[in-house]
């Protein structure tokens, strides 16, 4: 039994954001939007592999040249990731607690599989990000790429990516991971607009297909890179082992 | 037709409960689902057994009292219908039917298929009203209200508070119910005055009751017997944004 709380309007704005269910939706959607922005930006940067070795390596040098800004951006992304993961875990456990006894039989009519598996695809995305950073940023899993240099003495990101994806196992893991990311994005990008209150029945007709197309573009964009490497469309430059 | 029922039986709130099997014999396809249960109960009473307890009142789909999860769907397989208006012609001879109560921490089982939905009443007490006396029915168009606002308010007001949205939601969230009540009043001039205070208080009470959080599954609108749209949840979210800085004076 629960009494009616007479004066919840005394709660401060941060308390309403952190503790109320709609507040948590707001945190989830805005941190998610930032991370989604990163996913798009990262894709655009990576697609320079199709322009050539010089373009991609110059882009890598540019990213490192912004110095302090790079770390500010990284810290901001990390903060958003922590908010997103922390809120997701709170939601997951609270929502489980809200139904202590489940149904013997449960049929979903409208809830999509991607919406119901967000926590699991989310964990998948997280594990992939950890591995991906160890692979290409920290260069822990394949340390032999760390000394690659191009003709101008820059770190040869271009060759590192190609050597990485020439490994079938790495490419397979990557393609599956990107599929999980895109599946996560499919629900997220639609859900975001609903959370912000930008949904109505007319908008829904445009919004839903648009978010599906968006998720597919993310998938195809990222997957095009290992596919191009495996099919030999993008080749190692001369002189690299 | 003859059916096999698997029904949740639970003596009282403290009992663990279990699914029991019953045979429903000679059921007419013209019976409603609740009439079918009445027939089963008459048989049980004749045998000196405890009849299956379930909530019902108007049996015409407008009161929001009946509350059965039928074969995994709140109010059963027919869309936009309460379970009292679900007819046996939706089933066929030999069907197995699972009947369970609404499942949510905030809706504890009282007995068998009956749950305590007073959590909804407390959410209403927290803000689902207009404080000033609005008098008798005003003259038509004495207060100008746009057609869109009137339509939206009316669509939201169709909520009968049955709790199917909670029952259907994977998270047992009450967002569609609260959204319907918030939007109904926020769309009308009489309700606009207290809109900010209302949404804060009702959301607060909803959370206190132990309902889950909304994660936009939209299963609620699929289960709603009044087909209330999740666009009202979007509207409530907007109302909540506006109220983030609101403080009682």
XYZ file of N, CA, C and O in Angstrom, chain B residues 120-206:
348
model
N -3.897 2.923 -9.454
C -4.427 3.876 -10.438
C -5.231 4.981 -9.748
O -5.168 6.141 -10.135
N -6.005 4.595 -8.724
C -6.800 5.595 -7.999
C -5.887 6.616 -7.335
O -6.175 7.809 -7.329
N -4.776 6.110 -6.768
C -3.858 7.033 -6.084
C -3.153 7.950 -7.081
O -2.881 9.111 -6.783
N -2.875 7.438 -8.280
C -2.289 8.311 -9.311
C -3.291 9.412 -9.661
O -2.921 10.587 -9.802
N -4.572 9.042 -9.755
C -5.603 10.039 -10.052
C -5.706 11.062 -8.922
O -5.831 12.265 -9.161
N -5.608 10.578 -7.686
C -5.681 11.496 -6.542
C -4.508 12.464 -6.523
O -4.606 13.563 -5.984
N -3.396 12.042 -7.123
C -2.206 12.887 -7.122
C -2.324 14.051 -8.108
O -1.561 15.011 -8.013
N -3.253 13.969 -9.060
C -3.316 15.085 -10.011
C -4.342 14.938 -11.131
O -4.482 15.845 -11.950
N -5.038 13.843 -11.195
C -5.956 13.603 -12.312
C -7.298 14.302 -12.155
O -8.344 13.654 -12.274
N -7.242 15.592 -11.837
C -8.494 16.328 -11.592
C -8.268 17.806 -11.897
O -7.148 18.248 -12.136
N -9.369 18.556 -11.881
C -9.320 20.014 -12.009
C -9.794 20.560 -10.666
O -10.870 20.184 -10.194
N -8.997 21.415 -10.033
C -9.300 21.815 -8.651
C -10.486 22.756 -8.515
O -11.191 22.721 -7.520
N -10.669 23.632 -9.492
C -11.758 24.609 -9.347
C -13.089 23.991 -9.742
O -13.148 23.111 -10.605
N -14.183 24.478 -9.114
C -15.514 24.043 -9.507
C -15.807 24.604 -10.884
O -15.664 25.805 -11.115
N -16.154 23.741 -11.833
C -16.399 24.237 -13.194
C -17.898 24.392 -13.465
O -18.313 24.705 -14.568
N -18.711 24.174 -12.431
C -20.145 24.376 -12.578
C -20.807 23.300 -13.420
O -20.205 22.259 -13.697
N -22.020 23.568 -13.826
C -22.751 22.614 -14.661
C -22.208 22.654 -16.074
O -21.248 23.366 -16.364
N -22.833 21.848 -16.943
C -22.383 21.815 -18.336
C -22.513 23.214 -18.929
O -23.589 23.807 -18.883
N -21.390 23.787 -19.460
C -21.482 25.135 -20.020
C -22.216 25.140 -21.364
O -22.358 24.085 -21.997
N -22.662 26.298 -21.774
C -23.282 26.409 -23.093
C -22.255 26.031 -24.155
O -21.061 26.305 -23.981
N -22.741 25.435 -25.216
C -21.834 25.051 -26.298
C -21.084 26.280 -26.796
O -21.675 27.348 -26.968
N -19.798 26.146 -26.981
C -18.939 27.205 -27.517
C -18.818 28.430 -26.628
O -18.361 29.477 -27.068
N -19.274 28.336 -25.354
C -19.069 29.445 -24.424
C -17.575 29.623 -24.185
O -17.083 30.736 -24.046
N -16.850 28.495 -24.125
C -15.386 28.536 -24.064
C -14.891 27.980 -25.395
O -15.111 26.805 -25.687
N -14.255 28.814 -26.214
C -13.820 28.296 -27.521
C -12.679 27.277 -27.362
O -11.694 27.556 -26.687
N -12.852 26.107 -27.944
C -11.833 25.066 -27.928
C -11.687 24.574 -29.365
O -12.697 24.280 -30.018
N -10.452 24.508 -29.854
C -10.260 24.098 -31.248
C -10.718 22.661 -31.435
O -10.735 21.864 -30.487
N -11.061 22.360 -32.669
C -11.538 21.000 -32.958
C -10.454 19.978 -32.621
O -10.731 18.936 -32.030
N -9.190 20.291 -32.994
C -8.092 19.361 -32.736
C -7.967 19.073 -31.242
O -7.841 17.923 -30.827
N -8.005 20.146 -30.433
C -7.853 19.968 -28.985
C -9.012 19.154 -28.430
O -8.817 18.254 -27.606
N -10.206 19.456 -28.905
C -11.383 18.735 -28.419
C -11.296 17.252 -28.775
O -11.566 16.373 -27.954
N -10.885 16.991 -30.023
C -10.769 15.592 -30.480
C -9.717 14.835 -29.658
O -9.929 13.704 -29.234
N -8.558 15.503 -29.471
C -7.477 14.858 -28.725
C -7.899 14.585 -27.285
O -7.644 13.505 -26.750
N -8.519 15.587 -26.666
C -8.960 15.419 -25.283
C -9.955 14.267 -25.193
O -9.895 13.440 -24.272
N -10.829 14.200 -26.178
C -11.844 13.148 -26.161
C -11.229 11.768 -26.368
O -11.591 10.808 -25.684
N -10.272 11.683 -27.295
C -9.591 10.403 -27.542
C -8.891 9.925 -26.273
O -8.921 8.742 -25.934
N -8.242 10.867 -25.573
C -7.516 10.500 -24.346
C -8.500 10.122 -23.241
O -8.254 9.194 -22.466
N -9.617 10.847 -23.210
C -10.607 10.615 -22.150
C -11.304 9.265 -22.311
O -12.021 8.815 -21.414
N -11.098 8.617 -23.450
C -11.717 7.306 -23.665
C -11.144 6.248 -22.729
O -11.704 5.160 -22.584
N -10.016 6.561 -22.080
C -9.381 5.597 -21.166
C -10.348 5.193 -20.063
O -10.938 6.041 -19.398
N -10.501 3.873 -19.890
C -11.406 3.373 -18.850
C -10.627 2.869 -17.640
O -11.202 2.293 -16.721
N -9.318 3.074 -17.651
C -8.505 2.724 -16.480
C -8.489 1.246 -16.149
O -8.402 0.871 -14.984
N -8.527 0.389 -17.174
C -8.594 -1.055 -16.908
C -7.239 -1.635 -16.519
O -7.159 -2.662 -15.853
N -6.154 -0.974 -16.993
C -4.811 -1.464 -16.657
C -4.233 -2.438 -17.671
O -3.174 -3.018 -17.434
N -4.887 -2.585 -18.829
C -4.355 -3.496 -19.856
C -2.990 -3.026 -20.342
O -2.135 -3.844 -20.693
N -2.788 -1.699 -20.353
C -1.496 -1.148 -20.795
C -0.369 -1.650 -19.892
O 0.700 -2.029 -20.382
N -0.638 -1.665 -18.589
C 0.351 -2.153 -17.625
C 0.570 -3.651 -17.832
O 1.695 -4.136 -17.849
N -0.538 -4.366 -17.997
C -0.467 -5.818 -18.144
C 0.303 -6.218 -19.393
O 1.041 -7.199 -19.390
N 0.141 -5.443 -20.467
C 0.767 -5.807 -21.736
C 2.230 -5.410 -21.788
O 3.035 -6.085 -22.419
N 2.568 -4.307 -21.113
C 3.929 -3.765 -21.195
C 4.939 -4.747 -20.605
O 4.725 -5.298 -19.532
N 6.035 -4.930 -21.315
C 7.099 -5.807 -20.837
C 7.646 -5.306 -19.508
O 8.136 -6.074 -18.700
N 7.574 -3.984 -19.300
C 8.112 -3.381 -18.081
C 7.036 -3.108 -17.027
O 7.328 -2.473 -16.021
N 5.798 -3.514 -17.284
C 4.678 -3.185 -16.396
C 4.645 -1.685 -16.107
O 4.494 -1.246 -14.971
N 4.772 -0.894 -17.173
C 4.737 0.557 -17.039
C 3.307 1.070 -17.184
O 2.521 0.534 -17.960
N 3.004 2.125 -16.433
C 1.642 2.688 -16.469
C 1.581 3.948 -17.322
O 0.649 4.734 -17.217
N 2.574 4.125 -18.190
C 2.688 5.385 -18.932
C 1.477 5.705 -19.800
O 1.083 6.861 -19.894
N 0.891 4.705 -20.439
C -0.226 5.029 -21.337
C -1.423 5.516 -20.524
O -2.102 6.470 -20.909
N -1.685 4.868 -19.407
C -2.778 5.302 -18.529
C -2.558 6.742 -18.073
O -3.420 7.611 -18.244
N -1.368 7.004 -17.509
C -1.087 8.344 -16.967
C -1.099 9.364 -18.108
O -1.632 10.468 -17.964
N -0.539 8.965 -19.269
C -0.503 9.868 -20.422
C -1.914 10.240 -20.863
O -2.188 11.395 -21.211
N -2.810 9.260 -20.852
C -4.189 9.532 -21.262
C -4.828 10.547 -20.316
O -5.495 11.495 -20.751
N -4.603 10.369 -19.029
C -5.218 11.275 -18.050
C -4.595 12.668 -18.125
O -5.297 13.677 -18.089
N -3.259 12.718 -18.244
C -2.565 14.007 -18.329
C -2.994 14.753 -19.603
O -3.309 15.939 -19.562
N -3.014 14.025 -20.731
C -3.306 14.667 -22.010
C -4.769 15.106 -22.096
O -5.080 16.163 -22.645
N -5.628 14.294 -21.572
C -7.057 14.622 -21.575
C -7.266 16.005 -20.966
O -7.893 16.880 -21.571
N -6.686 16.232 -19.793
C -6.906 17.505 -19.106
C -6.039 18.630 -19.681
O -6.473 19.776 -19.747
N -4.814 18.293 -20.121
C -3.907 19.338 -20.619
C -4.397 19.936 -21.932
O -4.002 21.039 -22.304
N -5.252 19.204 -22.654
C -5.747 19.710 -23.931
C -6.899 20.696 -23.761
O -7.299 21.351 -24.722
N -7.436 20.794 -22.571
C -8.620 21.638 -22.357
C -8.274 22.841 -21.481
O -7.432 22.730 -20.579
N -8.902 23.984 -21.728
C -8.560 25.181 -20.947
C -8.758 24.989 -19.435
O -7.956 25.487 -18.643
N -9.774 24.236 -19.060
C -10.013 24.028 -17.621
C -8.850 23.281 -16.966
O -8.565 23.477 -15.793
N -8.203 22.419 -17.728
C -7.137 21.601 -17.164
C -5.751 22.201 -17.324
O -4.813 21.816 -16.643
N -5.635 23.173 -18.253
C -4.305 23.747 -18.571
C -3.686 24.441 -17.369
O -2.474 24.408 -17.189
N -4.536 25.069 -16.542
C -4.048 25.856 -15.402
C -3.106 25.031 -14.529
O -2.064 25.518 -14.105
N -3.486 23.800 -14.281
C -2.698 22.960 -13.371
C -1.831 21.940 -14.113
O -1.374 20.965 -13.512
N -1.607 22.175 -15.391
C -0.949 21.148 -16.215
C 0.424 20.747 -15.668
O 0.735 19.555 -15.586
N 1.240 21.733 -15.279
C 2.607 21.430 -14.850
C 2.615 20.654 -13.544
O 3.303 19.646 -13.406
N 1.858 21.158 -12.617
C 1.779 20.505 -11.315
C 1.233 19.074 -11.459
O 1.721 18.131 -10.844
N 0.229 18.946 -12.337
C -0.402 17.643 -12.524
C 0.586 16.601 -13.018
O 0.692 15.507 -12.464
N 1.328 16.951 -14.067
C 2.201 15.942 -14.670
C 3.311 15.537 -13.690
O 3.645 14.359 -13.568
N 3.830 16.501 -12.949
C 4.886 16.177 -11.970
C 4.334 15.242 -10.893
O 4.935 14.208 -10.565
N 3.171 15.603 -10.351
C 2.610 14.814 -9.259
C 2.175 13.414 -9.701
O 2.370 12.436 -8.978
N 1.585 13.335 -10.888
C 1.099 12.022 -11.343
C 2.260 11.092 -11.680
O 2.227 9.904 -11.359
N 3.308 11.640 -12.312
C 4.483 10.823 -12.638
C 5.154 10.359 -11.345
O 5.576 9.207 -11.216
N 5.234 11.267 -10.397
C 5.840 10.922 -9.119
C 5.081 9.769 -8.453
O 5.677 8.795 -7.984
N 3.768 9.881 -8.440
C 2.962 8.836 -7.809
C 3.085 7.512 -8.578
O 3.196 6.444 -7.988
N 3.107 7.620 -9.906
C 3.270 6.422 -10.751
C 4.564 5.687 -10.377
O 4.565 4.467 -10.207
